[in-house]
CSV table of C-alpha atoms in Angstrom, one decimal:
chain,number,residue,atom,x,y,z
A,29,MET,CA,-19.3,-16.8,-29.2
A,30,LYS,CA,-22.2,-18.4,-31.0
A,31,LYS,CA,-24.4,-17.9,-27.9
A,32,ILE,CA,-23.3,-14.3,-27.5
A,33,TYR,CA,-24.1,-13.7,-31.2
A,34,ARG,CA,-27.6,-15.1,-30.7
A,35,GLU,CA,-28.2,-12.9,-27.7
A,36,PHE,CA,-27.1,-9.8,-29.6
A,37,GLN,CA,-29.3,-10.9,-32.5
A,38,LYS,CA,-32.3,-11.1,-30.1
A,39,ILE,CA,-31.4,-7.6,-28.8
A,40,TYR,CA,-31.3,-6.4,-32.4
A,41,TYR,CA,-34.8,-7.8,-33.0
A,42,ASN,CA,-36.0,-5.8,-30.0
A,43,LEU,CA,-33.9,-2.7,-30.9
A,44,ASP,CA,-36.9,-0.4,-31.3
A,45,LYS,CA,-38.2,-1.2,-27.8
A,46,ILE,CA,-34.8,-1.2,-26.1
A,47,LEU,CA,-33.7,2.1,-27.6
A,48,LEU,CA,-37.0,3.7,-26.8
A,49,LEU,CA,-36.7,2.5,-23.2
A,50,PHE,CA,-33.2,3.6,-22.6
A,51,PHE,CA,-33.5,6.8,-24.6
A,52,THR,CA,-36.6,7.8,-22.6
A,53,LEU,CA,-35.0,6.9,-19.3
A,54,PHE,CA,-31.5,8.4,-19.8
A,55,ALA,CA,-32.7,11.4,-21.8
A,56,PHE,CA,-35.1,12.4,-19.1
A,57,MET,CA,-32.4,12.0,-16.4
A,58,GLU,CA,-29.6,13.7,-18.3
A,59,PHE,CA,-31.4,16.5,-20.0
A,60,VAL,CA,-34.4,17.2,-17.8
A,61,TRP,CA,-34.2,16.0,-14.2
A,62,ILE,CA,-30.4,16.5,-13.4
A,63,PRO,CA,-30.3,20.1,-14.8
A,64,LEU,CA,-33.6,20.9,-13.1
A,65,ASN,CA,-32.4,19.4,-9.9
A,66,SER,CA,-29.1,21.3,-10.0
A,67,TRP,CA,-30.9,24.6,-10.8
A,68,VAL,CA,-33.4,24.2,-7.9
A,69,SER,CA,-30.5,23.2,-5.6
A,70,GLU,CA,-28.5,26.2,-6.6
A,71,ARG,CA,-31.5,28.6,-6.1
A,72,LEU,CA,-32.3,27.1,-2.7
A,73,LEU,CA,-28.6,27.4,-1.7
A,74,ALA,CA,-28.4,31.0,-2.8
A,75,LEU,CA,-31.3,31.8,-0.6
A,76,THR,CA,-29.3,30.7,2.4
A,77,GLY,CA,-26.4,33.0,1.5
A,78,HIS,CA,-24.0,30.1,0.9
A,79,ALA,CA,-22.2,29.4,-2.4
A,80,TYR,CA,-21.7,25.6,-1.8
A,81,LEU,CA,-22.7,22.7,0.4
A,82,SER,CA,-20.1,20.6,2.2
A,83,PRO,CA,-19.8,18.7,5.5
A,84,THR,CA,-18.1,21.7,7.0
A,85,ASN,CA,-21.0,24.1,6.5
A,86,LEU,CA,-23.9,21.6,6.5
A,87,LEU,CA,-25.2,22.6,9.9
A,88,SER,CA,-25.0,26.3,9.3
A,89,VAL,CA,-26.8,26.0,5.9
A,90,PHE,CA,-29.7,24.0,7.3
A,91,SER,CA,-30.0,26.1,10.4
A,92,GLU,CA,-30.1,29.3,8.4
A,93,ASN,CA,-33.8,29.1,7.4
A,94,LEU,CA,-36.1,26.3,8.4
A,95,PHE,CA,-38.4,26.9,5.4
A,96,ILE,CA,-35.5,26.5,3.0
A,97,SER,CA,-34.3,23.4,4.9
A,98,GLY,CA,-37.8,21.9,4.5
A,99,LEU,CA,-37.6,22.5,0.7
A,100,PHE,CA,-34.2,20.8,0.6
A,101,ILE,CA,-35.7,17.8,2.4
A,102,LEU,CA,-38.6,17.7,-0.1
A,103,LEU,CA,-36.1,17.9,-2.9
A,104,PHE,CA,-34.2,15.0,-1.4
A,105,PHE,CA,-37.3,12.8,-1.2
A,106,ALA,CA,-38.2,13.8,-4.7
A,107,ASN,CA,-34.9,12.4,-5.9
A,108,ILE,CA,-35.5,9.2,-3.9
A,109,GLY,CA,-38.9,8.9,-5.6
A,110,ILE,CA,-37.4,9.5,-9.1
A,111,ALA,CA,-34.7,6.9,-8.5
A,112,TYR,CA,-37.3,4.4,-7.4
A,113,LEU,CA,-39.4,5.0,-10.5
A,114,GLU,CA,-36.4,4.9,-12.7
A,115,LEU,CA,-35.4,1.5,-11.3
A,116,ALA,CA,-39.0,0.3,-11.7
A,117,LEU,CA,-39.2,1.5,-15.3
A,118,LEU,CA,-35.9,-0.2,-16.2
A,119,PHE,CA,-37.0,-3.5,-14.6
A,120,THR,CA,-40.5,-3.4,-16.0
A,121,GLY,CA,-39.3,-2.4,-19.5
A,122,VAL,CA,-36.9,-5.3,-19.7
A,123,TRP,CA,-39.4,-7.7,-18.0
A,124,GLN,CA,-42.0,-6.9,-20.7
A,125,LEU,CA,-39.4,-7.8,-23.4
A,126,LEU,CA,-39.1,-11.3,-21.9
A,127,ASP,CA,-42.6,-12.3,-23.1
A,128,GLU,CA,-43.2,-15.5,-25.0
A,129,LYS,CA,-45.4,-13.8,-27.5
A,130,VAL,CA,-44.0,-11.3,-30.0
A,131,LYS,CA,-45.1,-7.8,-29.2
A,132,HIS,CA,-45.5,-4.8,-31.5
A,133,LEU,CA,-44.2,-1.5,-30.2
A,134,SER,CA,-47.7,-0.2,-29.3
A,135,ASP,CA,-48.5,-3.4,-27.3
A,136,TYR,CA,-45.1,-3.1,-25.5
A,137,LEU,CA,-45.8,0.5,-24.5
A,138,ARG,CA,-49.2,-0.4,-23.2
A,139,ASP,CA,-48.0,-3.3,-21.1
A,140,VAL,CA,-45.1,-1.1,-19.7
A,141,ARG,CA,-47.6,1.6,-18.8
A,142,ASP,CA,-50.0,-0.8,-17.0
A,143,SER,CA,-47.1,-2.4,-15.1
A,144,MET,CA,-45.8,1.0,-14.0
A,145,VAL,CA,-49.3,2.0,-12.8
A,146,ALA,CA,-49.5,-1.2,-10.8
A,147,ILE,CA,-46.1,-0.7,-9.3
A,148,ILE,CA,-46.9,2.9,-8.2
A,149,CYS,CA,-50.2,1.8,-6.7
A,150,HIS,CA,-48.5,-0.9,-4.6
A,151,SER,CA,-45.5,1.2,-3.6
A,152,SER,CA,-44.6,1.6,0.1
A,153,LEU,CA,-41.8,3.0,2.1
A,154,PRO,CA,-40.2,-0.4,3.0
A,155,LYS,CA,-40.2,-1.3,-0.7
A,156,ILE,CA,-38.5,1.9,-1.8
A,157,ILE,CA,-35.9,1.6,1.0
A,158,PHE,CA,-35.1,-2.0,0.2
A,159,LEU,CA,-34.9,-1.6,-3.6
A,160,LEU,CA,-32.7,1.4,-3.4
A,161,PHE,CA,-30.5,-0.2,-0.7
A,162,TYR,CA,-30.1,-3.2,-3.0
A,163,SER,CA,-29.2,-1.2,-6.1
A,164,VAL,CA,-26.9,1.3,-4.3
A,165,LEU,CA,-25.0,-0.9,-1.8
A,166,LEU,CA,-25.4,-4.5,-2.7
A,167,LEU,CA,-25.2,-4.2,-6.4
A,168,PRO,CA,-23.5,-0.8,-7.1
A,169,PHE,CA,-23.2,-1.7,-10.8
A,170,LEU,CA,-26.9,-0.8,-11.0
A,171,ARG,CA,-26.2,2.6,-9.5
A,172,ARG,CA,-23.8,3.5,-12.3
A,173,ILE,CA,-26.3,2.2,-14.9
A,174,LEU,CA,-29.1,4.3,-13.5
A,175,ASN,CA,-27.1,7.5,-13.1
A,176,ILE,CA,-29.0,8.3,-9.9
A,177,TYR,CA,-28.1,11.9,-9.1
A,178,TYR,CA,-27.5,11.8,-5.3
A,179,PHE,CA,-26.3,8.2,-5.2
A,180,ASN,CA,-23.6,8.9,-7.8
A,181,LYS,CA,-22.2,11.3,-5.1
A,182,ILE,CA,-21.4,8.3,-3.0
A,183,VAL,CA,-17.8,7.8,-4.1
A,184,VAL,CA,-14.5,6.9,-2.4
A,185,PRO,CA,-11.6,9.2,-3.4
A,186,GLN,CA,-9.0,7.5,-5.6
A,187,PHE,CA,-6.1,8.4,-3.2
A,188,VAL,CA,-8.0,6.6,-0.4
A,189,LEU,CA,-8.4,3.5,-2.6
A,190,ASP,CA,-4.7,3.6,-3.5
A,191,TYR,CA,-3.7,3.8,0.1
A,192,LEU,CA,-6.1,1.0,1.2
A,193,SER,CA,-5.1,-1.2,-1.7
A,194,ASN,CA,-1.4,-0.8,-0.7
A,195,THR,CA,-2.1,-2.0,2.8
A,196,VAL,CA,-2.3,-5.8,2.5
A,197,TRP,CA,-4.7,-6.6,5.3
A,198,ILE,CA,-7.1,-3.8,4.4
A,199,GLY,CA,-6.9,-4.9,0.7
A,200,VAL,CA,-7.9,-8.4,1.9
A,201,LEU,CA,-10.7,-7.0,4.0
A,202,ILE,CA,-12.0,-5.0,1.0
A,203,LEU,CA,-11.9,-8.2,-1.2
A,204,VAL,CA,-13.8,-10.2,1.5
A,205,SER,CA,-16.3,-7.4,1.9
A,206,LEU,CA,-16.9,-7.3,-1.9
A,207,LEU,CA,-17.5,-11.1,-2.0
A,208,LEU,CA,-19.8,-10.7,1.0
A,209,PHE,CA,-21.8,-8.0,-0.8
A,210,PHE,CA,-22.0,-10.2,-3.9
A,211,TRP,CA,-23.1,-13.2,-1.8
A,212,LEU,CA,-25.8,-11.1,0.0
A,213,ALA,CA,-26.9,-9.7,-3.4
A,214,SER,CA,-27.3,-13.2,-4.8
A,215,ARG,CA,-29.3,-14.3,-1.7
A,216,LEU,CA,-31.7,-11.4,-2.0
A,217,MET,CA,-32.0,-10.9,-5.7
A,218,PHE,CA,-35.1,-13.1,-6.1
A,219,ALA,CA,-37.0,-10.7,-3.9
A,220,LEU,CA,-36.9,-8.1,-6.7
A,221,PRO,CA,-39.4,-9.8,-9.0
A,222,LYS,CA,-41.7,-10.6,-6.1
A,223,ILE,CA,-41.8,-7.0,-5.0
A,224,TYR,CA,-42.0,-5.4,-8.5
A,225,PHE,CA,-44.0,-7.9,-10.5
A,226,GLU,CA,-46.1,-9.8,-7.9
A,227,HIS,CA,-46.4,-6.9,-5.5
A,228,ARG,CA,-45.5,-9.0,-2.4
A,229,SER,CA,-44.4,-7.4,0.8
A,230,VAL,CA,-40.6,-6.9,1.5
A,231,LYS,CA,-40.6,-9.3,4.4
A,232,GLU,CA,-42.3,-12.0,2.4
A,233,SER,CA,-40.1,-11.4,-0.7
A,234,ILE,CA,-36.9,-11.6,1.3
A,235,ALA,CA,-38.0,-14.8,3.0
A,236,PHE,CA,-38.8,-16.4,-0.3
A,237,SER,CA,-35.4,-15.4,-1.9
A,238,TRP,CA,-33.4,-16.5,1.2
A,239,LYS,CA,-35.2,-19.9,1.1
A,240,TYR,CA,-34.9,-20.3,-2.6
A,241,THR,CA,-31.1,-19.7,-2.6
A,242,LYS,CA,-30.2,-21.9,0.3
A,243,ARG,CA,-27.5,-24.7,0.3
A,244,ILE,CA,-25.6,-25.3,-2.9
A,245,LYS,CA,-27.9,-22.9,-4.9
A,246,GLN,CA,-26.3,-19.9,-3.2
A,247,VAL,CA,-22.9,-20.8,-4.7
A,248,ASN,CA,-24.5,-21.4,-8.1
A,249,TYR,CA,-26.3,-18.0,-8.1
A,250,LEU,CA,-23.3,-16.2,-6.7
A,251,VAL,CA,-21.1,-17.4,-9.6
A,252,ARG,CA,-23.8,-16.5,-12.1
A,253,LEU,CA,-24.3,-13.1,-10.7
A,254,VAL,CA,-20.6,-12.3,-10.7
A,255,GLY,CA,-20.4,-13.5,-14.3
A,256,LEU,CA,-23.4,-11.3,-15.3
A,257,VAL,CA,-21.7,-8.3,-13.7
A,258,THR,CA,-18.1,-8.9,-14.9
A,259,PHE,CA,-18.8,-9.9,-18.5
A,260,PRO,CA,-20.3,-6.6,-19.6
A,261,VAL,CA,-17.4,-4.7,-18.0
A,262,ILE,CA,-14.8,-6.9,-19.6
A,263,PHE,CA,-16.5,-6.8,-23.0
A,264,PHE,CA,-16.9,-3.0,-22.9
A,265,THR,CA,-13.3,-2.5,-21.7
A,266,GLY,CA,-12.1,-4.8,-24.5
A,267,VAL,CA,-13.9,-2.7,-27.1
A,268,ALA,CA,-12.7,0.5,-25.6
A,269,LEU,CA,-9.1,-0.6,-25.6
A,270,LEU,CA,-9.4,-1.8,-29.2
A,271,LEU,CA,-10.8,1.6,-30.3
A,272,TYR,CA,-8.1,3.4,-28.2
A,273,SER,CA,-5.4,1.4,-29.9
A,274,ILE,CA,-6.8,2.2,-33.4
A,275,GLN,CA,-7.0,5.9,-32.5
A,276,LEU,CA,-3.4,6.0,-31.3
A,277,PHE,CA,-2.3,4.2,-34.5
A,278,VAL,CA,-4.1,6.6,-36.8
A,279,GLU,CA,-2.9,9.7,-34.8
A,280,GLY,CA,0.6,8.5,-35.4
A,281,TYR,CA,0.4,7.8,-39.1
A,282,ALA,CA,-2.6,9.9,-40.3
A,283,PRO,CA,-3.2,12.8,-37.8
A,284,SER,CA,-5.5,14.6,-40.2
A,285,LEU,CA,-8.0,11.8,-39.8
A,286,SER,CA,-7.8,11.6,-36.0
A,287,TYR,CA,-10.7,13.9,-35.2
A,288,TRP,CA,-13.2,12.2,-37.4
A,289,LEU,CA,-12.0,8.8,-36.3
A,290,ALA,CA,-12.5,9.9,-32.7
A,291,VAL,CA,-16.1,10.8,-33.5
A,292,VAL,CA,-16.7,7.3,-35.0
A,293,CYS,CA,-15.0,5.7,-32.0
A,294,TYR,CA,-17.3,7.7,-29.7
A,295,ILE,CA,-20.4,6.5,-31.6
A,296,VAL,CA,-19.3,2.9,-31.4
A,297,LEU,CA,-18.4,3.3,-27.8
A,298,ARG,CA,-21.8,4.8,-26.9
A,299,LEU,CA,-23.7,2.1,-28.9
A,300,THR,CA,-21.6,-0.6,-27.2
A,301,TYR,CA,-22.3,0.9,-23.8
A,302,TYR,CA,-26.0,0.8,-24.2
A,303,GLY,CA,-25.7,-2.7,-25.8
A,304,VAL,CA,-23.9,-4.2,-22.8
A,305,ILE,CA,-26.3,-2.5,-20.4
A,306,ALA,CA,-29.2,-4.1,-22.3
A,307,LEU,CA,-27.3,-7.4,-22.3
A,308,PHE,CA,-26.8,-7.2,-18.6
A,309,MET,CA,-30.3,-6.2,-17.7
A,310,ILE,CA,-31.9,-8.8,-20.0
A,311,GLY,CA,-29.6,-11.5,-18.5
A,312,PHE,CA,-30.3,-10.3,-14.9
A,313,ILE,CA,-34.1,-10.2,-15.3
A,314,SER,CA,-34.0,-13.5,-17.2
A,315,LEU,CA,-32.1,-15.1,-14.3
A,316,LEU,CA,-34.6,-13.8,-11.8
A,317,THR,CA,-37.8,-14.8,-13.8
A,318,GLY,CA,-36.6,-17.7,-15.8
A,319,LYS,CA,-37.9,-16.0,-19.0
A,320,LYS,CA,-36.0,-15.6,-22.2
A,321,LEU,CA,-36.2,-13.2,-25.1
A,322,PRO,CA,-38.5,-14.5,-27.8
A,323,ILE,CA,-37.1,-15.7,-31.1
A,324,TYR,CA,-38.6,-13.7,-34.0
A,325,ARG,CA,-39.3,-15.2,-37.4
A,326,ARG,CA,-37.3,-13.2,-40.0
A,327,LYS,CA,-40.3,-12.5,-42.2
A,328,ARG,CA,-41.8,-10.6,-39.3
A,329,LEU,CA,-38.9,-8.3,-38.9
A,330,ARG,CA,-38.8,-4.8,-40.3
A,331,HIS,CA,-35.1,-4.3,-40.8
A,332,ARG,CA,-35.5,-0.8,-42.2
A,333,LEU,CA,-37.1,0.4,-39.0
A,334,ARG,CA,-34.3,-1.0,-36.8
A,335,LEU,CA,-31.6,0.3,-39.1
A,336,ALA,CA,-33.3,3.7,-39.2
A,337,ILE,CA,-33.3,3.7,-35.4
A,338,LEU,CA,-29.7,2.7,-35.3
A,339,LEU,CA,-28.8,5.4,-37.9
A,340,VAL,CA,-30.7,8.1,-35.9
A,341,SER,CA,-29.0,7.0,-32.7
A,342,SER,CA,-25.6,7.1,-34.4
A,343,LEU,CA,-26.3,10.6,-35.7
A,344,VAL,CA,-27.3,11.9,-32.3
A,345,PHE,CA,-24.2,10.3,-30.7
A,346,GLY,CA,-22.0,11.6,-33.6
A,347,VAL,CA,-23.2,15.2,-33.0
A,348,GLN,CA,-22.7,14.9,-29.3
A,349,GLY,CA,-19.2,13.4,-29.8
A,350,ALA,CA,-18.2,16.0,-32.3
A,351,LEU,CA,-19.2,18.9,-30.0
A,352,LEU,CA,-17.6,17.2,-27.0
A,353,LEU,CA,-14.3,16.5,-28.8
A,354,TYR,CA,-14.1,19.9,-30.5
A,355,TYR,CA,-14.6,21.9,-27.4
A,356,PRO,CA,-14.9,19.6,-24.4
A,357,PHE,CA,-15.5,22.2,-21.6
A,358,ASP,CA,-17.8,25.2,-21.2
A,359,THR,CA,-15.1,26.7,-19.0
A,360,LEU,CA,-11.6,25.4,-19.3
A,361,PRO,CA,-10.3,24.1,-15.9
A,362,VAL,CA,-7.0,25.0,-14.5
A,363,THR,CA,-4.4,22.2,-14.3
A,364,ILE,CA,-2.9,21.4,-10.8
A,365,SER,CA,0.0,19.1,-10.4
A,366,HIS,CA,0.0,17.0,-7.2
A,367,ARG,CA,3.2,17.8,-5.2
A,368,GLY,CA,5.3,18.2,-8.4
A,369,VAL,CA,5.4,14.5,-9.2
A,370,ASP,CA,6.0,13.7,-12.8
A,371,ASN,CA,4.9,10.1,-13.3
A,372,GLY,CA,7.2,8.9,-10.5
A,373,ASN,CA,10.4,10.2,-12.2
A,374,ALA,CA,11.3,12.5,-9.4
A,375,VAL,CA,10.7,12.8,-5.7
A,376,GLN,CA,7.8,14.8,-4.5
A,377,ASN,CA,8.5,18.4,-3.4
A,378,SER,CA,12.0,18.3,-4.8
A,379,ILE,CA,13.6,20.8,-7.2
A,380,GLU,CA,14.1,17.9,-9.6
A,381,ALA,CA,10.3,17.2,-9.6
A,382,LEU,CA,9.5,20.9,-10.2
A,383,GLU,CA,11.8,21.0,-13.2
A,384,LYS,CA,10.3,17.9,-14.7
A,385,THR,CA,6.7,19.0,-13.9
A,386,TYR,CA,7.3,22.5,-15.3
A,387,GLN,CA,7.8,20.9,-18.8
A,388,LEU,CA,4.1,19.8,-18.6
A,389,LYS,CA,3.2,23.5,-18.0
A,390,PRO,CA,0.5,23.1,-15.3
A,391,ASP,CA,-1.3,26.2,-14.0
A,392,TYR,CA,-0.4,25.4,-10.4
A,393,ILE,CA,1.8,22.9,-8.5
A,394,GLU,CA,0.7,21.9,-5.0
A,395,MET,CA,3.6,21.8,-2.6
A,396,ASP,CA,3.8,20.9,1.1
A,397,VAL,CA,5.6,23.2,3.6
A,398,GLN,CA,6.5,22.1,7.2
A,399,GLU,CA,7.7,24.3,10.1
A,400,THR,CA,11.0,23.3,11.7
A,401,LYS,CA,12.0,23.3,15.3
A,402,ASP,CA,13.7,26.7,15.0
A,403,GLY,CA,10.7,28.3,13.3
A,404,GLN,CA,12.0,28.0,9.7
A,405,PHE,CA,10.2,26.3,6.8
A,406,ILE,CA,11.1,23.3,4.7
A,407,VAL,CA,9.4,21.9,1.6
A,408,MET,CA,8.5,18.4,2.6
A,409,HIS,CA,5.3,16.3,2.6
A,410,ASP,CA,5.7,13.8,5.4
A,411,THR,CA,5.8,15.1,9.0
A,412,ASP,CA,7.2,11.7,10.0
A,413,LEU,CA,10.8,11.5,8.7
A,414,MET,CA,11.2,7.7,9.0
A,415,ALA,CA,9.8,6.7,5.6
A,416,LEU,CA,11.4,9.6,3.7
A,417,THR,CA,14.9,9.9,5.3
A,418,GLY,CA,15.3,7.0,7.7
A,419,ASN,CA,15.4,9.3,10.8
A,420,THR,CA,13.0,9.1,13.7
A,421,GLY,CA,10.8,12.0,14.7
A,422,GLY,CA,9.0,14.7,12.7
A,423,THR,CA,10.0,17.9,11.0
A,424,HIS,CA,9.2,19.9,14.2
A,425,ASP,CA,11.8,17.9,16.1
A,426,TYR,CA,14.7,19.1,13.9
A,427,THR,CA,16.2,22.5,13.1
A,428,LEU,CA,16.5,23.7,9.5
A,429,ALA,CA,20.2,23.1,9.6
A,430,GLU,CA,19.7,19.5,10.7
A,431,LEU,CA,17.0,18.8,8.1
A,432,THR,CA,19.1,20.2,5.2
A,433,GLY,CA,22.4,18.6,6.4
A,434,ASP,CA,24.1,15.5,5.0
A,435,ASP,CA,22.4,13.3,7.6
A,436,CYS,CA,19.0,14.1,6.2
A,437,ILE,CA,19.4,13.2,2.6
A,438,ARG,CA,16.3,11.6,1.2
A,439,LYS,CA,16.2,7.8,1.5
A,440,ARG,CA,16.8,5.8,-1.7
A,441,ASP,CA,17.7,8.9,-3.8
A,442,ASP,CA,20.0,11.9,-3.9
A,443,SER,CA,17.4,14.7,-3.8
A,444,SER,CA,18.1,17.1,-1.0
A,445,CYS,CA,15.4,18.9,0.9
A,446,SER,CA,14.4,22.4,-0.3
A,447,PHE,CA,13.8,25.2,2.1
A,448,PHE,CA,13.2,28.9,2.5
C-alpha cells in the first residue's frame, strides 16, 4: 500500500499536466470529433436514401453512389488517422512526464508539441497499421481507454459470450487465446517506444522487441503486463462496489439524500477512473522505457493550483452527473423483456413467466412462435425439443395436440406449452 500511495502522490504532483492531457484528449473526442463524425455519417447516409447501415444493406448503400462511397472511405481513413494521433498524444504526453528533470507546465507543453511534430513527420502506413493493430487486438484495454469511435463498435454480443462460456471446450479455447494475446502483446510491446520515440521502422522495432523479450524474460514481462492491466480494473471495480454499497445503504435509510450522494459518487467514480488510467499508462510507459516519475521537493509544489484543478474537475463532473442522473436520456427508450423471463423464476415463453414479467411493466415482451406439423402455432423457443421436453425431433414433427399433451410437459418443471 505504501508503494501505491507514493505512486498516487507522484500523480498528484503532476496533476496539472495529467488533467490537461486527458481533458484535452477526451474532451476533443467526446464533444468534438464523435458528434462531428456522427453528424457527417448521418448526412452521407441520408444522401444514399438509407436510414441506417448494417451488414444486410452494406452493398446496396455503397453501390448507390460512388461519390458518396468515396466520401465514406475518406471519413473512415480520417477516423484511422485521428485514432493514431490520439494514441500518439497519449503515449507522448505520458512519456514527457517521465523525465528526470522537473518540468513546468509550459515546458511540458512545448516538449509534447515537439514530440508530436516529430511523430507526424516520421509517420508511415506500416506504423499506423501496427500501432492500431496492437492497441485494438493485442491489448484491447487501450481501445477502451482511447474511446476510438469505430474500434469501439468491435464488440461481441453478451448472449454470444454467455453461450460460449457455457461450452467448456470453447471457454478453454477463449482462455488460451486470451493468454496467447497477452503473451504476444508482451513480446511486441517494446516495439512501441522504438516506433514512437526513436522513429525506427516497424520491422526493426519488432525484431528488437522480440529479441529483447526472449527466454525467461518473456514470462517476466507477461506477468508484469497482466498485472498492469488487471490492477487498475480490480481497483476501479473495488471503488465502484464500495460506492454502490454506500448508495444502497443511504437509499434504504435516508432516501432524501440519495440523489446528492449519487452525484458525489459519480464525481469520485470519474476521478478514480481517470486516476487509474493515468496509473496504468504511467506504469506501462515506465515499463517500456525504464523511466520513473520524478520526485518533487515539497517546497516547489503549488498545492493551491492542483487543488483548484481538482475542484474545477469535480465541479464539471458534478454538473455532468447531476444532469445525467436527473434526466438520463434525451428520449426515453422502451423496455423489452427477453422471452418473458423474470430472473430465472419462470420458464421462457410460459404463462407463468408472462405473469411474473408483467409485474415489472415492460413496454414489450419478446415471445417465440413455432409452427406445428398440422399448421397450428405454439409458443416455444427451441425448435429442438430434446433439451426442453426430453422428446426427439422438432416442433414441425409434432401436431399441436401432441405438443400440448401430457407427454410433452416441459422437462424439470410443470409449465405446459401455450398455443393459439
